[in-house]
mmCIF file with all atom_site columns, C-alpha atoms in Angstrom:
data_model
loop_
_atom_site.group_PDB
_atom_site.id
_atom_site.type_symbol
_atom_site.label_atom_id
_atom_site.label_alt_id
_atom_site.label_comp_id
_atom_site.label_asym_id
_atom_site.label_entity_id
_atom_site.label_seq_id
_atom_site.pdbx_PDB_ins_code
_atom_site.Cartn_x
_atom_site.Cartn_y
_atom_site.Cartn_z
_atom_site.occupancy
_atom_site.B_iso_or_equiv
_atom_site.pdbx_formal_charge
_atom_site.auth_seq_id
_atom_site.auth_comp_id
_atom_site.auth_asym_id
_atom_site.auth_atom_id
_atom_site.pdbx_PDB_model_num
ATOM 1  C CA . MET A 1 1  ? -3.387  22.028  -18.352 1.00 54.00 ? 297 MET A CA 1
ATOM 2  C CA . ALA A 1 2  ? 0.171   23.064  -18.755 1.00 59.00 ? 298 ALA A CA 1
ATOM 3  C CA . GLY A 1 3  ? 2.186   20.951  -20.892 1.00 64.00 ? 299 GLY A CA 1
ATOM 4  C CA . ILE A 1 4  ? 5.511   18.797  -20.090 1.00 64.00 ? 300 ILE A CA 1
ATOM 5  C CA . ASP A 1 5  ? 8.672   20.570  -20.335 1.00 64.00 ? 301 ASP A CA 1
ATOM 6  C CA . VAL A 1 6  ? 10.835  19.054  -22.713 1.00 65.00 ? 302 VAL A CA 1
ATOM 7  C CA . SER A 1 7  ? 13.395  21.582  -23.241 1.00 68.00 ? 303 SER A CA 1
ATOM 8  C CA . ASP A 1 8  ? 15.700  19.787  -21.313 1.00 63.00 ? 304 ASP A CA 1
ATOM 9  C CA . LYS A 1 9  ? 16.985  17.216  -23.643 1.00 70.00 ? 305 LYS A CA 1
ATOM 10 C CA . ASP A 1 10 ? 19.275  15.111  -21.525 1.00 71.00 ? 306 ASP A CA 1
ATOM 11 C CA . PRO A 1 11 ? 17.262  12.720  -19.395 1.00 69.00 ? 307 PRO A CA 1
ATOM 12 C CA . PHE A 1 12 ? 20.304  11.880  -17.322 1.00 71.00 ? 308 PHE A CA 1
ATOM 13 C CA . ALA A 1 13 ? 21.245  15.497  -16.761 1.00 70.00 ? 309 ALA A CA 1
ATOM 14 C CA . HIS A 1 14 ? 20.283  14.970  -12.746 1.00 69.00 ? 310 HIS A CA 1
ATOM 15 C CA . ALA A 1 15 ? 20.764  11.217  -12.479 1.00 69.00 ? 311 ALA A CA 1
ATOM 16 C CA . ASP A 1 16 ? 23.347  12.233  -9.708  1.00 69.00 ? 312 ASP A CA 1
ATOM 17 C CA . ASP A 1 17 ? 20.913  13.799  -7.730  1.00 68.00 ? 313 ASP A CA 1
ATOM 18 C CA . GLU A 1 18 ? 20.016  12.272  -4.614  1.00 72.00 ? 314 GLU A CA 1
ATOM 19 C CA . PRO A 1 19 ? 16.483  10.654  -4.506  1.00 68.00 ? 315 PRO A CA 1
ATOM 20 C CA . LYS A 1 20 ? 13.793  12.572  -2.616  1.00 72.00 ? 316 LYS A CA 1
ATOM 21 C CA . ASP A 1 21 ? 13.147  9.916   0.048   1.00 74.00 ? 317 ASP A CA 1
ATOM 22 C CA . ASN A 1 22 ? 16.526  7.972   0.517   1.00 76.00 ? 318 ASN A CA 1
ATOM 23 C CA . ILE A 1 23 ? 15.044  4.802   2.653   1.00 81.00 ? 319 ILE A CA 1
ATOM 24 C CA . SER A 1 24 ? 17.002  1.784   3.591   1.00 88.00 ? 320 SER A CA 1
ATOM 25 C CA . PHE A 1 25 ? 16.426  -1.676  2.301   1.00 90.00 ? 321 PHE A CA 1
ATOM 26 C CA . PHE A 1 26 ? 14.774  -2.358  5.638   1.00 93.00 ? 322 PHE A CA 1
ATOM 27 C CA . GLY A 1 27 ? 12.576  0.487   5.280   1.00 90.00 ? 323 GLY A CA 1
ATOM 28 C CA . PHE A 1 28 ? 11.543  -0.362  1.668   1.00 91.00 ? 324 PHE A CA 1
ATOM 29 C CA . ILE A 1 29 ? 10.636  -3.941  2.894   1.00 94.00 ? 325 ILE A CA 1
ATOM 30 C CA . PHE A 1 30 ? 8.612   -2.601  5.770   1.00 94.00 ? 326 PHE A CA 1
ATOM 31 C CA . ARG A 1 31 ? 6.740   -0.143  4.030   1.00 92.00 ? 327 ARG A CA 1
ATOM 32 C CA . ALA A 1 32 ? 5.523   -2.680  1.592   1.00 93.00 ? 328 ALA A CA 1
ATOM 33 C CA . ALA A 1 33 ? 4.645   -5.020  4.209   1.00 96.00 ? 329 ALA A CA 1
ATOM 34 C CA . TYR A 1 34 ? 2.689   -2.371  5.906   1.00 95.00 ? 330 TYR A CA 1
ATOM 35 C CA . ARG A 1 35 ? 1.000   -1.106  3.274   1.00 94.00 ? 331 ARG A CA 1
ATOM 36 C CA . TYR A 1 36 ? -0.480  -5.028  2.194   1.00 95.00 ? 332 TYR A CA 1
ATOM 37 C CA . ILE A 1 37 ? -1.267  -5.689  5.880   1.00 97.00 ? 333 ILE A CA 1
ATOM 38 C CA . ARG A 1 38 ? -2.976  -2.693  6.169   1.00 96.00 ? 334 ARG A CA 1
ATOM 39 C CA . ILE A 1 39 ? -5.090  -3.298  2.798   1.00 96.00 ? 335 ILE A CA 1
ATOM 40 C CA . GLY A 1 40 ? -5.512  -7.042  4.257   1.00 95.00 ? 336 GLY A CA 1
ATOM 41 C CA . VAL A 1 41 ? -6.964  -5.581  7.517   1.00 95.00 ? 337 VAL A CA 1
ATOM 42 C CA . ILE A 1 42 ? -9.381  -3.275  5.734   1.00 95.00 ? 338 ILE A CA 1
ATOM 43 C CA . MET A 1 43 ? -10.606 -5.999  3.294   1.00 95.00 ? 339 MET A CA 1
ATOM 44 C CA . TYR A 1 44 ? -11.140 -8.694  6.102   1.00 91.00 ? 340 TYR A CA 1
ATOM 45 C CA . LEU A 1 45 ? -12.937 -5.837  8.436   1.00 92.00 ? 341 LEU A CA 1
ATOM 46 C CA . PHE A 1 46 ? -15.317 -5.270  5.345   1.00 92.00 ? 342 PHE A CA 1
ATOM 47 C CA . ILE A 1 47 ? -15.749 -9.008  4.451   1.00 90.00 ? 343 ILE A CA 1
ATOM 48 C CA . ALA A 1 48 ? -16.346 -9.750  8.189   1.00 87.00 ? 344 ALA A CA 1
ATOM 49 C CA . LEU A 1 49 ? -18.906 -6.799  8.190   1.00 89.00 ? 345 LEU A CA 1
ATOM 50 C CA . ILE A 1 50 ? -21.086 -8.160  5.390   1.00 90.00 ? 346 ILE A CA 1
ATOM 51 C CA . TYR A 1 51 ? -20.733 -11.771 6.698   1.00 86.00 ? 347 TYR A CA 1
ATOM 52 C CA . TYR A 1 52 ? -22.357 -10.370 9.911   1.00 86.00 ? 348 TYR A CA 1
ATOM 53 C CA . PHE A 1 53 ? -25.342 -8.723  8.286   1.00 87.00 ? 349 PHE A CA 1
ATOM 54 C CA . VAL A 1 54 ? -26.161 -11.539 5.838   1.00 89.00 ? 350 VAL A CA 1
ATOM 55 C CA . PHE A 1 55 ? -25.442 -14.618 8.082   1.00 84.00 ? 351 PHE A CA 1
ATOM 56 C CA . GLY A 1 56 ? -26.006 -12.806 11.792  1.00 82.00 ? 352 GLY A CA 1
ATOM 57 C CA . GLY A 1 57 ? -22.920 -14.258 13.385  1.00 79.00 ? 353 GLY A CA 1
ATOM 58 C CA . SER A 1 58 ? -19.013 -13.487 13.497  1.00 79.00 ? 354 SER A CA 1
ATOM 59 C CA . ILE A 1 59 ? -16.612 -15.543 11.487  1.00 71.00 ? 355 ILE A CA 1
ATOM 60 C CA . LEU A 1 60 ? -14.458 -15.869 14.271  1.00 73.00 ? 356 LEU A CA 1
ATOM 61 C CA . ASP A 1 61 ? -17.518 -18.112 16.141  1.00 76.00 ? 357 ASP A CA 1
ATOM 62 C CA . TYR A 1 62 ? -16.214 -21.107 13.797  1.00 75.00 ? 358 TYR A CA 1
ATOM 63 C CA . ILE A 1 63 ? -12.870 -21.348 14.824  1.00 73.00 ? 359 ILE A CA 1
ATOM 64 C CA . ASN A 1 64 ? -12.398 -23.522 18.278  1.00 66.00 ? 360 ASN A CA 1
ATOM 65 C CA . ILE A 1 65 ? -9.405  -22.268 20.034  1.00 60.00 ? 361 ILE A CA 1
#
């Protein structure tokens, strides 16, 4: 494994460089929301699948709309 390059002693030497992924505030919020909504959907599907195999029905059967 290669060691960390510590030849550059000034940690702020490249502070003025543009970020690699320059996104807006809305883009940041959208990415965060997308990430957590996606995780929630995956977890719901996983739990619903377990519920279906254990109890033999859907979680949505108990919602009277």
